[in-house]
């Protein structure tokens, strides 16, 4: 089970840190990621991190977002700086063992319920 937290309303230019706590019952996975979705649009990959802690970012997130994880705490993070109105979305945490492409949904078997981020 994955449980996200940290979403809230902020002004443009502000920062947020999202957290995703993985329960002990979730099998170990190689790749974890953050996705986001706005109503009426497809869910899109924002950032991912593999078992070597190598990150991947969508172009609009590079330089503003940082993905990291603390394995001792079973927690994934997404530090978001210089937030823009277009970052407004429901953010989801995902985990998968065999993920062909880090920022695509295929291969991610475990998903959280989401946490809302609003920038306005």
JSON list of C-alpha atoms in Angstrom, two decimals:
[
{"chain": "A", "resi": 1, "resn": "UNK", "atom": "CA", "xyz": [0.00, 0.00, 0.00]},
{"chain": "A", "resi": 2, "resn": "UNK", "atom": "CA", "xyz": [1.18, 3.49, -0.87]},
{"chain": "A", "resi": 3, "resn": "UNK", "atom": "CA", "xyz": [-0.07, 6.56, 0.98]},
{"chain": "A", "resi": 4, "resn": "UNK", "atom": "CA", "xyz": [0.68, 10.07, -0.28]},
{"chain": "A", "resi": 5, "resn": "UNK", "atom": "CA", "xyz": [0.67, 13.25, 1.75]},
{"chain": "A", "resi": 6, "resn": "UNK", "atom": "CA", "xyz": [1.84, 16.84, 1.52]},
{"chain": "A", "resi": 7, "resn": "UNK", "atom": "CA", "xyz": [-0.45, 18.25, -1.12]},
{"chain": "A", "resi": 8, "resn": "UNK", "atom": "CA", "xyz": [-2.05, 21.62, -0.45]},
{"chain": "A", "resi": 9, "resn": "UNK", "atom": "CA", "xyz": [-2.78, 25.01, -1.98]},
{"chain": "A", "resi": 10, "resn": "UNK", "atom": "CA", "xyz": [0.17, 27.31, -2.58]},
{"chain": "A", "resi": 11, "resn": "UNK", "atom": "CA", "xyz": [0.88, 30.50, -4.49]},
{"chain": "A", "resi": 12, "resn": "UNK", "atom": "CA", "xyz": [2.90, 30.53, -7.71]},
{"chain": "A", "resi": 13, "resn": "UNK", "atom": "CA", "xyz": [6.60, 30.42, -6.94]},
{"chain": "A", "resi": 14, "resn": "UNK", "atom": "CA", "xyz": [6.03, 28.47, -3.75]},
{"chain": "A", "resi": 15, "resn": "UNK", "atom": "CA", "xyz": [7.33, 25.06, -2.72]},
{"chain": "A", "resi": 16, "resn": "UNK", "atom": "CA", "xyz": [5.87, 21.81, -1.51]},
{"chain": "A", "resi": 17, "resn": "UNK", "atom": "CA", "xyz": [7.27, 18.44, -0.55]},
{"chain": "A", "resi": 18, "resn": "UNK", "atom": "CA", "xyz": [5.14, 15.42, -1.24]},
{"chain": "A", "resi": 19, "resn": "UNK", "atom": "CA", "xyz": [5.69, 12.17, 0.62]},
{"chain": "A", "resi": 20, "resn": "UNK", "atom": "CA", "xyz": [4.70, 8.62, -0.23]},
{"chain": "A", "resi": 21, "resn": "UNK", "atom": "CA", "xyz": [4.86, 6.08, 2.55]},
{"chain": "A", "resi": 22, "resn": "UNK", "atom": "CA", "xyz": [5.09, 2.46, 1.51]},
{"chain": "A", "resi": 23, "resn": "UNK", "atom": "CA", "xyz": [3.57, -0.05, 3.87]},
{"chain": "A", "resi": 24, "resn": "UNK", "atom": "CA", "xyz": [5.45, -3.13, 4.94]},
{"chain": "A", "resi": 25, "resn": "UNK", "atom": "CA", "xyz": [3.08, -5.29, 2.95]},
{"chain": "A", "resi": 26, "resn": "UNK", "atom": "CA", "xyz": [4.13, -3.81, -0.39]},
{"chain": "A", "resi": 27, "resn": "UNK", "atom": "CA", "xyz": [6.73, -6.00, -2.13]},
{"chain": "A", "resi": 28, "resn": "UNK", "atom": "CA", "xyz": [10.08, -4.47, -2.86]},
{"chain": "A", "resi": 29, "resn": "UNK", "atom": "CA", "xyz": [10.15, -2.69, -6.18]},
{"chain": "A", "resi": 30, "resn": "UNK", "atom": "CA", "xyz": [12.86, -1.39, -8.46]},
{"chain": "A", "resi": 31, "resn": "UNK", "atom": "CA", "xyz": [11.24, 1.79, -9.64]},
{"chain": "A", "resi": 32, "resn": "UNK", "atom": "CA", "xyz": [9.08, 4.38, -7.95]},
{"chain": "A", "resi": 33, "resn": "UNK", "atom": "CA", "xyz": [7.55, 7.43, -9.50]},
{"chain": "A", "resi": 34, "resn": "UNK", "atom": "CA", "xyz": [5.23, 10.38, -9.19]},
{"chain": "A", "resi": 35, "resn": "UNK", "atom": "CA", "xyz": [2.43, 10.87, -11.68]},
{"chain": "A", "resi": 36, "resn": "UNK", "atom": "CA", "xyz": [-0.16, 13.60, -11.88]},
{"chain": "A", "resi": 37, "resn": "UNK", "atom": "CA", "xyz": [-3.55, 14.03, -13.44]},
{"chain": "A", "resi": 38, "resn": "UNK", "atom": "CA", "xyz": [-6.01, 16.82, -14.02]},
{"chain": "A", "resi": 39, "resn": "UNK", "atom": "CA", "xyz": [-9.67, 16.17, -14.82]},
{"chain": "A", "resi": 40, "resn": "UNK", "atom": "CA", "xyz": [-10.23, 15.38, -18.46]},
{"chain": "A", "resi": 41, "resn": "UNK", "atom": "CA", "xyz": [-6.58, 14.64, -19.19]},
{"chain": "A", "resi": 42, "resn": "UNK", "atom": "CA", "xyz": [-4.45, 11.54, -19.11]},
{"chain": "A", "resi": 43, "resn": "UNK", "atom": "CA", "xyz": [-2.22, 10.83, -16.18]},
{"chain": "A", "resi": 44, "resn": "UNK", "atom": "CA", "xyz": [1.37, 11.86, -16.87]},
{"chain": "A", "resi": 45, "resn": "UNK", "atom": "CA", "xyz": [4.67, 10.88, -15.37]},
{"chain": "A", "resi": 46, "resn": "UNK", "atom": "CA", "xyz": [6.42, 13.66, -13.47]},
{"chain": "A", "resi": 47, "resn": "UNK", "atom": "CA", "xyz": [9.49, 12.05, -11.94]},
{"chain": "A", "resi": 48, "resn": "UNK", "atom": "CA", "xyz": [10.82, 8.56, -11.34]},
{"chain": "A", "resi": 49, "resn": "UNK", "atom": "CA", "xyz": [13.68, 6.95, -9.50]},
{"chain": "A", "resi": 50, "resn": "UNK", "atom": "CA", "xyz": [15.14, 3.51, -10.11]},
{"chain": "A", "resi": 51, "resn": "UNK", "atom": "CA", "xyz": [16.88, 1.02, -7.86]},
{"chain": "A", "resi": 52, "resn": "UNK", "atom": "CA", "xyz": [20.20, 2.81, -8.41]},
{"chain": "A", "resi": 53, "resn": "UNK", "atom": "CA", "xyz": [18.56, 6.08, -7.33]},
{"chain": "A", "resi": 54, "resn": "UNK", "atom": "CA", "xyz": [18.90, 7.38, -10.85]},
{"chain": "A", "resi": 55, "resn": "UNK", "atom": "CA", "xyz": [16.17, 9.98, -11.47]},
{"chain": "A", "resi": 56, "resn": "UNK", "atom": "CA", "xyz": [14.09, 10.78, -14.51]},
{"chain": "A", "resi": 57, "resn": "UNK", "atom": "CA", "xyz": [12.00, 13.91, -15.01]},
{"chain": "A", "resi": 58, "resn": "UNK", "atom": "CA", "xyz": [9.52, 15.20, -17.51]},
{"chain": "A", "resi": 59, "resn": "UNK", "atom": "CA", "xyz": [10.95, 18.31, -19.22]},
{"chain": "A", "resi": 60, "resn": "UNK", "atom": "CA", "xyz": [8.66, 20.74, -17.39]},
{"chain": "A", "resi": 61, "resn": "UNK", "atom": "CA", "xyz": [9.82, 19.38, -14.03]},
{"chain": "A", "resi": 62, "resn": "UNK", "atom": "CA", "xyz": [13.56, 19.47, -14.64]},
{"chain": "A", "resi": 63, "resn": "UNK", "atom": "CA", "xyz": [15.31, 22.06, -12.54]},
{"chain": "A", "resi": 64, "resn": "UNK", "atom": "CA", "xyz": [12.26, 22.59, -10.34]},
{"chain": "A", "resi": 65, "resn": "UNK", "atom": "CA", "xyz": [11.37, 19.16, -8.94]},
{"chain": "A", "resi": 66, "resn": "UNK", "atom": "CA", "xyz": [13.60, 16.68, -7.11]},
{"chain": "A", "resi": 67, "resn": "UNK", "atom": "CA", "xyz": [12.68, 13.06, -6.48]},
{"chain": "A", "resi": 68, "resn": "UNK", "atom": "CA", "xyz": [14.35, 11.14, -3.69]},
{"chain": "A", "resi": 69, "resn": "UNK", "atom": "CA", "xyz": [13.71, 8.31, -1.30]},
{"chain": "A", "resi": 70, "resn": "UNK", "atom": "CA", "xyz": [14.62, 7.16, 2.14]},
{"chain": "A", "resi": 71, "resn": "UNK", "atom": "CA", "xyz": [14.70, 3.36, 2.10]},
{"chain": "A", "resi": 72, "resn": "UNK", "atom": "CA", "xyz": [15.05, 3.17, 5.87]},
{"chain": "A", "resi": 73, "resn": "UNK", "atom": "CA", "xyz": [11.73, 5.00, 6.18]},
{"chain": "A", "resi": 74, "resn": "UNK", "atom": "CA", "xyz": [10.12, 3.32, 3.15]},
{"chain": "A", "resi": 75, "resn": "UNK", "atom": "CA", "xyz": [9.27, 6.79, 1.91]},
{"chain": "A", "resi": 76, "resn": "UNK", "atom": "CA", "xyz": [9.45, 8.46, -1.48]},
{"chain": "A", "resi": 77, "resn": "UNK", "atom": "CA", "xyz": [9.59, 12.24, -1.76]},
{"chain": "A", "resi": 78, "resn": "UNK", "atom": "CA", "xyz": [8.99, 14.87, -4.38]},
{"chain": "A", "resi": 79, "resn": "UNK", "atom": "CA", "xyz": [10.37, 18.30, -3.63]},
{"chain": "A", "resi": 80, "resn": "UNK", "atom": "CA", "xyz": [8.64, 20.84, -5.83]},
{"chain": "A", "resi": 81, "resn": "UNK", "atom": "CA", "xyz": [10.02, 24.37, -6.10]},
{"chain": "A", "resi": 82, "resn": "UNK", "atom": "CA", "xyz": [8.99, 27.39, -8.14]},
{"chain": "A", "resi": 83, "resn": "UNK", "atom": "CA", "xyz": [5.53, 25.94, -8.56]},
{"chain": "A", "resi": 84, "resn": "UNK", "atom": "CA", "xyz": [3.39, 27.15, -11.43]},
{"chain": "A", "resi": 85, "resn": "UNK", "atom": "CA", "xyz": [-0.39, 27.11, -11.94]},
{"chain": "A", "resi": 86, "resn": "UNK", "atom": "CA", "xyz": [0.07, 24.40, -14.57]},
{"chain": "A", "resi": 87, "resn": "UNK", "atom": "CA", "xyz": [1.43, 22.11, -11.84]},
{"chain": "A", "resi": 88, "resn": "UNK", "atom": "CA", "xyz": [-2.04, 21.98, -10.34]},
{"chain": "A", "resi": 89, "resn": "UNK", "atom": "CA", "xyz": [-3.13, 18.34, -10.33]},
{"chain": "A", "resi": 90, "resn": "UNK", "atom": "CA", "xyz": [-3.75, 15.25, -8.27]},
{"chain": "A", "resi": 91, "resn": "UNK", "atom": "CA", "xyz": [-0.37, 13.67, -7.63]},
{"chain": "A", "resi": 92, "resn": "UNK", "atom": "CA", "xyz": [-0.02, 9.92, -7.38]},
{"chain": "A", "resi": 93, "resn": "UNK", "atom": "CA", "xyz": [2.78, 7.74, -6.12]},
{"chain": "A", "resi": 94, "resn": "UNK", "atom": "CA", "xyz": [3.49, 4.52, -8.01]},
{"chain": "A", "resi": 95, "resn": "UNK", "atom": "CA", "xyz": [5.81, 1.56, -7.61]},
{"chain": "A", "resi": 96, "resn": "UNK", "atom": "CA", "xyz": [6.77, -1.23, -9.95]},
{"chain": "A", "resi": 97, "resn": "UNK", "atom": "CA", "xyz": [9.31, -3.97, -10.33]},
{"chain": "A", "resi": 98, "resn": "UNK", "atom": "CA", "xyz": [9.62, -4.20, -14.11]},
{"chain": "A", "resi": 99, "resn": "UNK", "atom": "CA", "xyz": [9.06, -0.81, -15.68]},
{"chain": "A", "resi": 100, "resn": "UNK", "atom": "CA", "xyz": [9.97, -0.48, -19.38]},
{"chain": "A", "resi": 101, "resn": "UNK", "atom": "CA", "xyz": [9.80, 3.31, -19.36]},
{"chain": "A", "resi": 102, "resn": "UNK", "atom": "CA", "xyz": [10.10, 5.16, -16.08]},
{"chain": "A", "resi": 103, "resn": "UNK", "atom": "CA", "xyz": [7.63, 7.94, -16.85]},
{"chain": "A", "resi": 104, "resn": "UNK", "atom": "CA", "xyz": [4.95, 5.76, -18.39]},
{"chain": "A", "resi": 105, "resn": "UNK", "atom": "CA", "xyz": [2.31, 3.89, -16.42]},
{"chain": "A", "resi": 106, "resn": "UNK", "atom": "CA", "xyz": [3.05, 0.45, -17.83]},
{"chain": "A", "resi": 107, "resn": "UNK", "atom": "CA", "xyz": [4.74, -1.74, -15.25]},
{"chain": "A", "resi": 108, "resn": "UNK", "atom": "CA", "xyz": [3.67, 0.19, -12.19]},
{"chain": "A", "resi": 109, "resn": "UNK", "atom": "CA", "xyz": [1.63, -2.27, -10.17]},
{"chain": "A", "resi": 110, "resn": "UNK", "atom": "CA", "xyz": [1.05, -0.29, -7.01]},
{"chain": "A", "resi": 111, "resn": "UNK", "atom": "CA", "xyz": [-0.63, 3.08, -6.77]},
{"chain": "A", "resi": 112, "resn": "UNK", "atom": "CA", "xyz": [-1.58, 5.45, -4.01]},
{"chain": "A", "resi": 113, "resn": "UNK", "atom": "CA", "xyz": [-4.87, 7.33, -3.70]},
{"chain": "A", "resi": 114, "resn": "UNK", "atom": "CA", "xyz": [-3.37, 10.69, -4.58]},
{"chain": "A", "resi": 115, "resn": "UNK", "atom": "CA", "xyz": [-2.79, 14.04, -2.94]},
{"chain": "A", "resi": 116, "resn": "UNK", "atom": "CA", "xyz": [-4.09, 17.31, -4.40]},
{"chain": "A", "resi": 117, "resn": "UNK", "atom": "CA", "xyz": [-1.72, 20.12, -5.30]},
{"chain": "A", "resi": 118, "resn": "UNK", "atom": "CA", "xyz": [-3.24, 23.48, -6.21]},
{"chain": "A", "resi": 119, "resn": "UNK", "atom": "CA", "xyz": [-1.15, 26.43, -7.36]},
{"chain": "A", "resi": 120, "resn": "UNK", "atom": "CA", "xyz": [-3.03, 29.71, -7.63]}
]
